[in-house]
Amino acid sequence: MQQICKEIENINFATIMIDTSNHKNLKIVPILIRYFKPNSGIQIKVFEVTNLKGETANILSTYIIESLKKHKLSDKIVAFSGDNCNTNFGGVLRKGSNNVFSILNNNLKTNIFGVGCAAHILHNAMQSSADVLPIDVEIIVNKIFQFFHIYTVRVEHLKEFCKYANVEYKNILGSVVCDTVTKIEGDKISACEVAEELEILVGKIKNRKNLNFLTTNILSLLNDLKNNNMYNENSFKKSTDLFYNTFLSYVEKWGCYFDQLKIFRWVQLINCPIWENIQKCIKFLMENNRNNSNIKLDEDNLFDEFSHVEQIFKSRIHEWQKNSTKVEVKWCEIFEYTKAHNIDTTNISKIVEYSLAIPGTNAAVERIFSTINVLWTDEKNRFLVETVKSIIILKIHFKNLSCNEFYNILLKETRLLDEIGSAQKYTKTSKEEIYVPSSSK
């Protein structure tokens, strides 16, 4: 933990990420921080893991605020990321004061950005759309899947039936994740990238709706139904339009908050950045982070830095396109080059840090829960939360190191070796401790 604290001393901006999950009778709440470092890219670290007595807005926000003050991070937070529940954001309009987002804004005395998980938005949009259909498709599909997926005899009977009906047998599939969700569920995708993916998806859905798109197989099935007097074209059109409209309405309503970050598209370095776009980012940062001292920018020097980045971009773009280089890697290469050539990038690096510090989803926290479930089994049910926290921090902080590299690090850390060999790491307890915030205000 000391290494993490030392590392974040020199960062300018970070996002706080949080979620809750039950482990038997415990309410487990991890806090993650995400930030960008010019020399190592996007970093996501486990900051805290504790057991709370509840998950009200006051309890969660107090827990977060105390953790930020403890590690002196309050003045570096520019965004809060969580799922879209009312406790976190107070509903789609984000009104009211009794939610985590509002309480953090008031306490930190700044205008932090709220990131509602885009993956949750798409899942809920699809669920809402399916609910308006005249037939509950989800129940039917799930029942078919459950009937066949673990019963060999039933599958064999299905294969015989398919052969008799002259139909190709295919494996029965469960839930299928759409391409857009797959793209945005990466740990390191930024909110700006998610904004673009949502825009592309909405455009595709609108195009299909407007052109009444149906695949050849569906048209063939509809024609068979029509010949058997089992198909009403008007009813079908009405149902599909309602399905599309419900989906689009939900995504546009809940995903609108990502639109503000579209001005940071140039940070993706897909096309050569232009000065006008950078000036829009300067205006955004100044207007939304008035109390954040880390935002100060020297526009004259920034223009010179932009000119250097423009030249580097032109020399690297073909290689980046050929290798499908990730955004963070592009910027690490740029900052490595400028550092090697003594080129100052103090100002432009702040804009890049801000943009890439803001995640598009809360997937990183969900993966922590998956790791906890794998680790904290019935056979290891006497683990304390503090023990789990220590293991998770080690797993995440050193996940990119090989065993040999980790061994060499330990050899250099004599103080850590002494602590490992001492009894300092052991504490006796009769029951699991529950974190109780010092105040619920």
PDB file of N, CA and C in Angstrom, residues 18 26 52 59 67 72 76 86 88 125 127 143 178 203 214 229 289 299 309 334 368 370 392 412 426 441:
ATOM      1  N   ILE A  18     -16.298   2.657  -7.371  1.00  0.00           N
ATOM      2  CA  ILE A  18     -16.847   1.940  -6.218  1.00  0.00           C
ATOM      3  C   ILE A  18     -18.032   1.076  -6.635  1.00  0.00           C
ATOM      4  N   LEU A  26     -21.788 -10.419   4.785  1.00  0.00           N
ATOM      5  CA  LEU A  26     -20.931  -9.235   4.753  1.00  0.00           C
ATOM      6  C   LEU A  26     -21.248  -8.359   3.544  1.00  0.00           C
ATOM      7  N   LEU A  52     -18.956  -2.798   5.148  1.00  0.00           N
ATOM      8  CA  LEU A  52     -19.796  -1.730   5.663  1.00  0.00           C
ATOM      9  C   LEU A  52     -21.064  -2.287   6.294  1.00  0.00           C
ATOM     10  N   ILE A  59     -23.474   6.529   4.147  1.00  0.00           N
ATOM     11  CA  ILE A  59     -22.435   5.582   4.574  1.00  0.00           C
ATOM     12  C   ILE A  59     -21.343   5.461   3.510  1.00  0.00           C
ATOM     13  N   SER A  67     -11.455   7.889   3.201  1.00  0.00           N
ATOM     14  CA  SER A  67     -10.351   7.196   2.524  1.00  0.00           C
ATOM     15  C   SER A  67      -9.511   8.178   1.722  1.00  0.00           C
ATOM     16  N   LYS A  72      -4.607  11.549   1.257  1.00  0.00           N
ATOM     17  CA  LYS A  72      -4.341  12.877   0.688  1.00  0.00           C
ATOM     18  C   LYS A  72      -4.625  12.925  -0.814  1.00  0.00           C
ATOM     19  N   LYS A  76      -7.206  15.606  -5.959  1.00  0.00           N
ATOM     20  CA  LYS A  76      -6.853  15.015  -7.247  1.00  0.00           C
ATOM     21  C   LYS A  76      -8.040  14.348  -7.955  1.00  0.00           C
ATOM     22  N   ASN A  86     -29.930   4.704  -7.839  1.00  0.00           N
ATOM     23  CA  ASN A  86     -30.294   5.985  -7.229  1.00  0.00           C
ATOM     24  C   ASN A  86     -29.360   6.375  -6.089  1.00  0.00           C
ATOM     25  N   ASN A  88     -26.218   6.039  -5.945  1.00  0.00           N
ATOM     26  CA  ASN A  88     -25.008   6.664  -6.476  1.00  0.00           C
ATOM     27  C   ASN A  88     -25.268   8.013  -7.123  1.00  0.00           C
ATOM     28  N   ALA A 125     -30.963  -1.138 -21.085  1.00  0.00           N
ATOM     29  CA  ALA A 125     -31.692  -0.701 -22.280  1.00  0.00           C
ATOM     30  C   ALA A 125     -32.274  -1.899 -23.024  1.00  0.00           C
ATOM     31  N   GLN A 127     -32.908  -4.845 -21.675  1.00  0.00           N
ATOM     32  CA  GLN A 127     -33.920  -5.433 -20.808  1.00  0.00           C
ATOM     33  C   GLN A 127     -35.233  -4.672 -20.926  1.00  0.00           C
ATOM     34  N   LYS A 143     -35.570 -20.710 -20.867  1.00  0.00           N
ATOM     35  CA  LYS A 143     -36.153 -22.033 -20.587  1.00  0.00           C
ATOM     36  C   LYS A 143     -35.620 -23.080 -21.560  1.00  0.00           C
ATOM     37  N   CYS A 178     -23.276  -8.487 -26.931  1.00  0.00           N
ATOM     38  CA  CYS A 178     -23.176  -7.808 -28.220  1.00  0.00           C
ATOM     39  C   CYS A 178     -21.782  -7.204 -28.385  1.00  0.00           C
ATOM     40  N   GLY A 203     -26.452   5.139 -33.865  1.00  0.00           N
ATOM     41  CA  GLY A 203     -26.580   5.363 -35.309  1.00  0.00           C
ATOM     42  C   GLY A 203     -26.982   4.102 -36.055  1.00  0.00           C
ATOM     43  N   LEU A 214     -34.340  -6.231 -41.993  1.00  0.00           N
ATOM     44  CA  LEU A 214     -34.553  -7.608 -41.542  1.00  0.00           C
ATOM     45  C   LEU A 214     -33.643  -8.515 -42.356  1.00  0.00           C
ATOM     46  N   ASN A 229     -51.344 -17.605 -42.356  1.00  0.00           N
ATOM     47  CA  ASN A 229     -52.241 -16.671 -41.657  1.00  0.00           C
ATOM     48  C   ASN A 229     -51.869 -16.498 -40.175  1.00  0.00           C
ATOM     49  N   ASN A 289     -13.564  22.785 -13.345  1.00  0.00           N
ATOM     50  CA  ASN A 289     -12.620  22.441 -12.268  1.00  0.00           C
ATOM     51  C   ASN A 289     -11.974  23.699 -11.701  1.00  0.00           C
ATOM     52  N   GLU A 299      -1.170  28.493 -21.735  1.00  0.00           N
ATOM     53  CA  GLU A 299      -1.630  28.253 -23.108  1.00  0.00           C
ATOM     54  C   GLU A 299      -0.541  28.507 -24.149  1.00  0.00           C
ATOM     55  N   VAL A 309       3.710  17.419 -30.550  1.00  0.00           N
ATOM     56  CA  VAL A 309       2.865  16.222 -30.613  1.00  0.00           C
ATOM     57  C   VAL A 309       2.369  16.000 -32.033  1.00  0.00           C
ATOM     58  N   ILE A 334       4.744   8.880 -27.127  1.00  0.00           N
ATOM     59  CA  ILE A 334       4.961  10.319 -27.334  1.00  0.00           C
ATOM     60  C   ILE A 334       5.736  10.923 -26.165  1.00  0.00           C
ATOM     61  N   ILE A 368     -12.932  -7.226  -9.553  1.00  0.00           N
ATOM     62  CA  ILE A 368     -12.444  -7.410  -8.181  1.00  0.00           C
ATOM     63  C   ILE A 368     -13.358  -8.386  -7.442  1.00  0.00           C
ATOM     64  N   SER A 370     -15.131 -10.732  -8.799  1.00  0.00           N
ATOM     65  CA  SER A 370     -14.869 -12.066  -9.349  1.00  0.00           C
ATOM     66  C   SER A 370     -13.630 -12.677  -8.701  1.00  0.00           C
ATOM     67  N   ILE A 392      -5.791  -9.013  -2.480  1.00  0.00           N
ATOM     68  CA  ILE A 392      -6.271  -8.368  -3.693  1.00  0.00           C
ATOM     69  C   ILE A 392      -5.321  -7.260  -4.136  1.00  0.00           C
ATOM     70  N   LYS A 412      15.211  -6.350  -2.832  1.00  0.00           N
ATOM     71  CA  LYS A 412      15.635  -4.956  -2.661  1.00  0.00           C
ATOM     72  C   LYS A 412      14.906  -4.274  -1.502  1.00  0.00           C
ATOM     73  N   TYR A 426       0.124 -10.457  11.880  1.00  0.00           N
ATOM     74  CA  TYR A 426      -0.916 -11.280  12.502  1.00  0.00           C
ATOM     75  C   TYR A 426      -1.669 -10.503  13.583  1.00  0.00           C
ATOM     76  N   LYS A 441     -22.499  12.559   7.773  1.00  0.00           N
ATOM     77  CA  LYS A 441     -22.824  13.840   7.133  1.00  0.00           C
ATOM     78  C   LYS A 441     -22.077  13.981   5.846  1.00  0.00           C
TER      79      LYS A 441
END
